[in-house]
PDB file of C-alpha atoms in Angstrom:
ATOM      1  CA  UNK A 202      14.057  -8.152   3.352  1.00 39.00           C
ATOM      2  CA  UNK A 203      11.260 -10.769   2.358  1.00 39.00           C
ATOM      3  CA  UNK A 204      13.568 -12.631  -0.247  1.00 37.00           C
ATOM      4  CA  UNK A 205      16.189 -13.318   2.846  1.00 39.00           C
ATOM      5  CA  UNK A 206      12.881 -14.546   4.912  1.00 37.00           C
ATOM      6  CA  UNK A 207      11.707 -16.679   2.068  1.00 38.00           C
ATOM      7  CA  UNK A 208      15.042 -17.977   1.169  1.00 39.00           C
ATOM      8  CA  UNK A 209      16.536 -17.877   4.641  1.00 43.00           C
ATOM      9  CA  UNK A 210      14.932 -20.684   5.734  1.00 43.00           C
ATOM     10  CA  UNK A 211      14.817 -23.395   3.095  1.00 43.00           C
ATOM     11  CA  UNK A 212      18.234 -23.388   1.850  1.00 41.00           C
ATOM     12  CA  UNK A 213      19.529 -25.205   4.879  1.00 43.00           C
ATOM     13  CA  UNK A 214      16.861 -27.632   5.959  1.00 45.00           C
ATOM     14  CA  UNK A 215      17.040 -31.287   5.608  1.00 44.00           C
ATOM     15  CA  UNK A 216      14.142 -32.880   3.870  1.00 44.00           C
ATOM     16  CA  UNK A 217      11.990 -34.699   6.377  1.00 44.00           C
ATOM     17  CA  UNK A 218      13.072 -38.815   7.032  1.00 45.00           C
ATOM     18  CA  UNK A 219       9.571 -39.445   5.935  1.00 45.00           C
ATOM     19  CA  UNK A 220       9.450 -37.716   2.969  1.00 40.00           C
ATOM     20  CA  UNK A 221       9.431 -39.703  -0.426  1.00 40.00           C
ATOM     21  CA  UNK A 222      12.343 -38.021  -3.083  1.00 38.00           C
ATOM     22  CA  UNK A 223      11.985 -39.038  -6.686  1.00 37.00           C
ATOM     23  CA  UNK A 224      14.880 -38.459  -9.467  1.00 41.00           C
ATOM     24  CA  UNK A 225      12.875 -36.425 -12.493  1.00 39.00           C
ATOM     25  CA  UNK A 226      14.975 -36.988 -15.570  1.00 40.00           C
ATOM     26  CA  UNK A 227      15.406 -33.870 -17.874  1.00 39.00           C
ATOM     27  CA  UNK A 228      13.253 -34.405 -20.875  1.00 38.00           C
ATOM     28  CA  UNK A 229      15.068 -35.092 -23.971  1.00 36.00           C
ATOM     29  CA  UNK A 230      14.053 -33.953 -28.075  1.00 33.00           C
ATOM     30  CA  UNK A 231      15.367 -35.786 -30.757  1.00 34.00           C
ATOM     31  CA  UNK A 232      15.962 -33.601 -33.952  1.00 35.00           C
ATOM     32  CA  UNK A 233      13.734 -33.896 -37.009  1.00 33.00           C
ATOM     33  CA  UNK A 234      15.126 -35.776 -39.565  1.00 34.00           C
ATOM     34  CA  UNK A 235      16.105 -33.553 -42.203  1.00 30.00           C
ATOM     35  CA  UNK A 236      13.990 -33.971 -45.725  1.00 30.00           C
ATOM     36  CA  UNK A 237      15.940 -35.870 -48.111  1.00 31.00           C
ATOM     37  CA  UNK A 238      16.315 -34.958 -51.923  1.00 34.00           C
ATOM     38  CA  UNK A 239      17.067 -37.254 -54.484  1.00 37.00           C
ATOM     39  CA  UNK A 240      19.695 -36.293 -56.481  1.00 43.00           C
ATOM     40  CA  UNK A 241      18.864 -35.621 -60.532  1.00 51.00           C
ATOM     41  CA  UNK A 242      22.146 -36.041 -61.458  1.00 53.00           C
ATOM     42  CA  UNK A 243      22.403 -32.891 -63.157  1.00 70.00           C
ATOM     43  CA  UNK A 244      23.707 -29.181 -61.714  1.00 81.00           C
ATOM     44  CA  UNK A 245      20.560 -26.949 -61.188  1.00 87.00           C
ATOM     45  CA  UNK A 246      20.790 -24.213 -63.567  1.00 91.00           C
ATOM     46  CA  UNK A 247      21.221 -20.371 -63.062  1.00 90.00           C
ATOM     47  CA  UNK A 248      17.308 -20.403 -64.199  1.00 92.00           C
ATOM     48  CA  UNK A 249      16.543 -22.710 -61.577  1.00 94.00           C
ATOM     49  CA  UNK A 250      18.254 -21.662 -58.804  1.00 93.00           C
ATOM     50  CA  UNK A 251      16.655 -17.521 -59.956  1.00 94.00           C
ATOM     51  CA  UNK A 252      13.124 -19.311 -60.191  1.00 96.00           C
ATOM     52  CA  UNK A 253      13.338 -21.263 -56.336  1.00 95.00           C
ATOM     53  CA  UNK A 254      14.214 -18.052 -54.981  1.00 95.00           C
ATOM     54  CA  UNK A 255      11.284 -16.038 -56.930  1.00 97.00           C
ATOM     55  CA  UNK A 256       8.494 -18.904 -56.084  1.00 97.00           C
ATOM     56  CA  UNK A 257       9.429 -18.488 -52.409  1.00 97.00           C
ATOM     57  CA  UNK A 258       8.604 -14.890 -52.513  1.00 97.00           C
ATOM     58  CA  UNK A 259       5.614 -16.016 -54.413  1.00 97.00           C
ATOM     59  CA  UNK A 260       4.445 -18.451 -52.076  1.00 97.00           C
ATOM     60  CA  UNK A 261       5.156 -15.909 -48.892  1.00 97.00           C
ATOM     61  CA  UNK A 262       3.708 -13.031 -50.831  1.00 96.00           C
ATOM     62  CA  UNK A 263       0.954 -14.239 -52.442  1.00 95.00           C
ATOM     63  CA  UNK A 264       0.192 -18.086 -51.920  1.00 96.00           C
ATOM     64  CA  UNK A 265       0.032 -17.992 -48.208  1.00 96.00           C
ATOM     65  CA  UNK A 266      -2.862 -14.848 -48.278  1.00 95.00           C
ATOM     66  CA  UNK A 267      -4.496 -16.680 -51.250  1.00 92.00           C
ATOM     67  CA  UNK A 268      -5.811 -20.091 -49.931  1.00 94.00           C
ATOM     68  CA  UNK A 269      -6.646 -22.059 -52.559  1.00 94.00           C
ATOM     69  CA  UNK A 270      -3.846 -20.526 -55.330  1.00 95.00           C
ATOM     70  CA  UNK A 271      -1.068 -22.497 -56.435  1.00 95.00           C
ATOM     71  CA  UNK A 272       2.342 -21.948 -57.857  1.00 97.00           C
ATOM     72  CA  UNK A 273       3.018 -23.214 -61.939  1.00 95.00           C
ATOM     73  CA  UNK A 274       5.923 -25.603 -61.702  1.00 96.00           C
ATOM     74  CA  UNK A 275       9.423 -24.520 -62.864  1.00 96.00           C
ATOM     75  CA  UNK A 276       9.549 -25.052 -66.634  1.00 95.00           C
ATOM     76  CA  UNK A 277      12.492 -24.591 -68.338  1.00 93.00           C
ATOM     77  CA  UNK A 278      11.694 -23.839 -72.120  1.00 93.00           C
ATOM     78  CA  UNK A 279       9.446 -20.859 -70.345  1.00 93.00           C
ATOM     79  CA  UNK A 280      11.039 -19.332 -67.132  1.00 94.00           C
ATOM     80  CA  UNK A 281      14.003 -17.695 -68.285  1.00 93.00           C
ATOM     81  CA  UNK A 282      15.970 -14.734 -67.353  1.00 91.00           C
ATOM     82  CA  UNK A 283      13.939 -11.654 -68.305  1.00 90.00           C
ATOM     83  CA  UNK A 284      15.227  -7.965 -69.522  1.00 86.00           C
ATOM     84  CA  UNK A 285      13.390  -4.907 -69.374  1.00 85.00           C
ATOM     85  CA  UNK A 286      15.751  -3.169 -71.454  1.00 86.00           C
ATOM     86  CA  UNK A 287      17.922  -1.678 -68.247  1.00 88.00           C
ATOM     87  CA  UNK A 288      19.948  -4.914 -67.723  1.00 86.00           C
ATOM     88  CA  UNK A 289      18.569  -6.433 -64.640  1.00 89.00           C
ATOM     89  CA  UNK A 290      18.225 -10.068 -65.188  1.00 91.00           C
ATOM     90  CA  UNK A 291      14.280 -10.800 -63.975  1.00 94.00           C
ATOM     91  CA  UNK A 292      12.577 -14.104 -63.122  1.00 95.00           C
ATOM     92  CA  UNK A 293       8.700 -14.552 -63.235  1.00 96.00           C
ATOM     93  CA  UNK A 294       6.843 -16.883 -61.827  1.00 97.00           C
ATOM     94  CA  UNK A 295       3.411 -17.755 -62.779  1.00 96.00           C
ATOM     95  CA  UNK A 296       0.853 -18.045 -60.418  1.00 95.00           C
ATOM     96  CA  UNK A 297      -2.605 -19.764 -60.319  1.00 93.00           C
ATOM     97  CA  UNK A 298      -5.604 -17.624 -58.308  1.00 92.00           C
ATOM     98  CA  UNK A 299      -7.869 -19.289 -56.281  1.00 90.00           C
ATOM     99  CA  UNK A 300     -10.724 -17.274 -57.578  1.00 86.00           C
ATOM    100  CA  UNK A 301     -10.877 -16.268 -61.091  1.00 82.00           C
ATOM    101  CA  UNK A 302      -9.492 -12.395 -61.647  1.00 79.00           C
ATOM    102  CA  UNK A 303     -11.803 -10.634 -63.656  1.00 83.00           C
ATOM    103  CA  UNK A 304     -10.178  -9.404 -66.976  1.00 83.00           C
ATOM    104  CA  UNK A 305      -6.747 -10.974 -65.996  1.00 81.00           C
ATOM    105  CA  UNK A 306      -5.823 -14.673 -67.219  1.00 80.00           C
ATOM    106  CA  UNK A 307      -3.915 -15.410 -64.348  1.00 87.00           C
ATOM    107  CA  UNK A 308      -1.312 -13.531 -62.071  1.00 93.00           C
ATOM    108  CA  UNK A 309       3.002 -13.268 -62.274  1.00 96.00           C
ATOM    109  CA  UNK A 310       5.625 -12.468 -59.527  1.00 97.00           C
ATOM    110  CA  UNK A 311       8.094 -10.363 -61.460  1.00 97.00           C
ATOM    111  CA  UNK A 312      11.594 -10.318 -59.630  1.00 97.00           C
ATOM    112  CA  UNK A 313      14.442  -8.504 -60.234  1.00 95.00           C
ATOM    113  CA  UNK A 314      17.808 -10.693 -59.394  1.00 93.00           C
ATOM    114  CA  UNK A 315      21.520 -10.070 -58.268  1.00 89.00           C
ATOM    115  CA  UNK A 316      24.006 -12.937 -58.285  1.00 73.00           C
ATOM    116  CA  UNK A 317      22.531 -15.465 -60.767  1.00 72.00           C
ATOM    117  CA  UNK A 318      25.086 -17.345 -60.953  1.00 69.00           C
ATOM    118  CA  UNK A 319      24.814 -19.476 -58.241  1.00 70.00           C
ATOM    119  CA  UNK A 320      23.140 -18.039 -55.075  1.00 79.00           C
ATOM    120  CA  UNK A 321      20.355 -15.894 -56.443  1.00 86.00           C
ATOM    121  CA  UNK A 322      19.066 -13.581 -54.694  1.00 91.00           C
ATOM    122  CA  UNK A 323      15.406 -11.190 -55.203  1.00 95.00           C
ATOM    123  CA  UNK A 324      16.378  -7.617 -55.072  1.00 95.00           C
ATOM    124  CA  UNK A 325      12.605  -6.661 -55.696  1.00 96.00           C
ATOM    125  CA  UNK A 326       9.706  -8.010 -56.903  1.00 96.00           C
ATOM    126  CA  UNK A 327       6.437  -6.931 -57.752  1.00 96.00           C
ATOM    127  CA  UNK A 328       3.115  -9.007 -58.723  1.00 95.00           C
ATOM    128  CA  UNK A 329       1.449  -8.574 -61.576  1.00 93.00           C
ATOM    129  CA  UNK A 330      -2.357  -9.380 -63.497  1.00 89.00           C
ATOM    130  CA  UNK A 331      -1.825 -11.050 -66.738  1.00 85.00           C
TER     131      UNK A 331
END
């Protein structure tokens, strides 16, 4: 019963001759430019592709709760595909503390990989003193 009160009235009144009416338009967003990357030239290898997808679990896992700590860059005579002996192909990624850990030289991401072909993908990970 109050909603037809409220709304009865002002859905068929005339605004006043007096009264000034403005047109409001919508506000509009322009999209971000994407980032651009500059080509190498060269196909990103399987190593690559395993160690992008490792350093972002670094960076969420670790980095981000860590101020101050820093990810080593990919390197490719070093961060190859690791195997424990069962058969899953592993990627580590090095990572630099902020504060020194005591009796440790610096900390690793260890993750296990499916599909490292082209699309890797972290299965699990774990992160390690070294």
């Amino acid at each position: 019963m109050f909603l037809s009160v409220a709304l009865g009235g002002c859905a068929s009144d005339a605004p006043p001759t007096n009264a000034a009416t403005t047109n409001v338009a919508a506000p509009t967003t322009t999209p971000a430019a994407a980032p651009t990357v500059e080509p190498s030239g060269e196909a990103e290898t399987a190593e690559q592709t395993a160690w992008k997808a490792c350093a972002a679990v670094a960076q969420d896992e670790y980095v981000s709760k860590n101020p101050g700590s820093s990810i080593e860059p990919f390197l490719a005579s070093r961060d190859t595909f690791q195997d424990f002996g069962d058969g899953a192909p592993r990627m580590m990624v090095g990572v630099h503390p902020a504060q020194p850990v005591a009796g440790s030289g610096g900390i690793v991401v260890v993750c296990t990989m499916s599909d490292t072909s082209h699309a890797a993908t972290v299965v699990s990970w774990t992160i390690k003193d070294v």
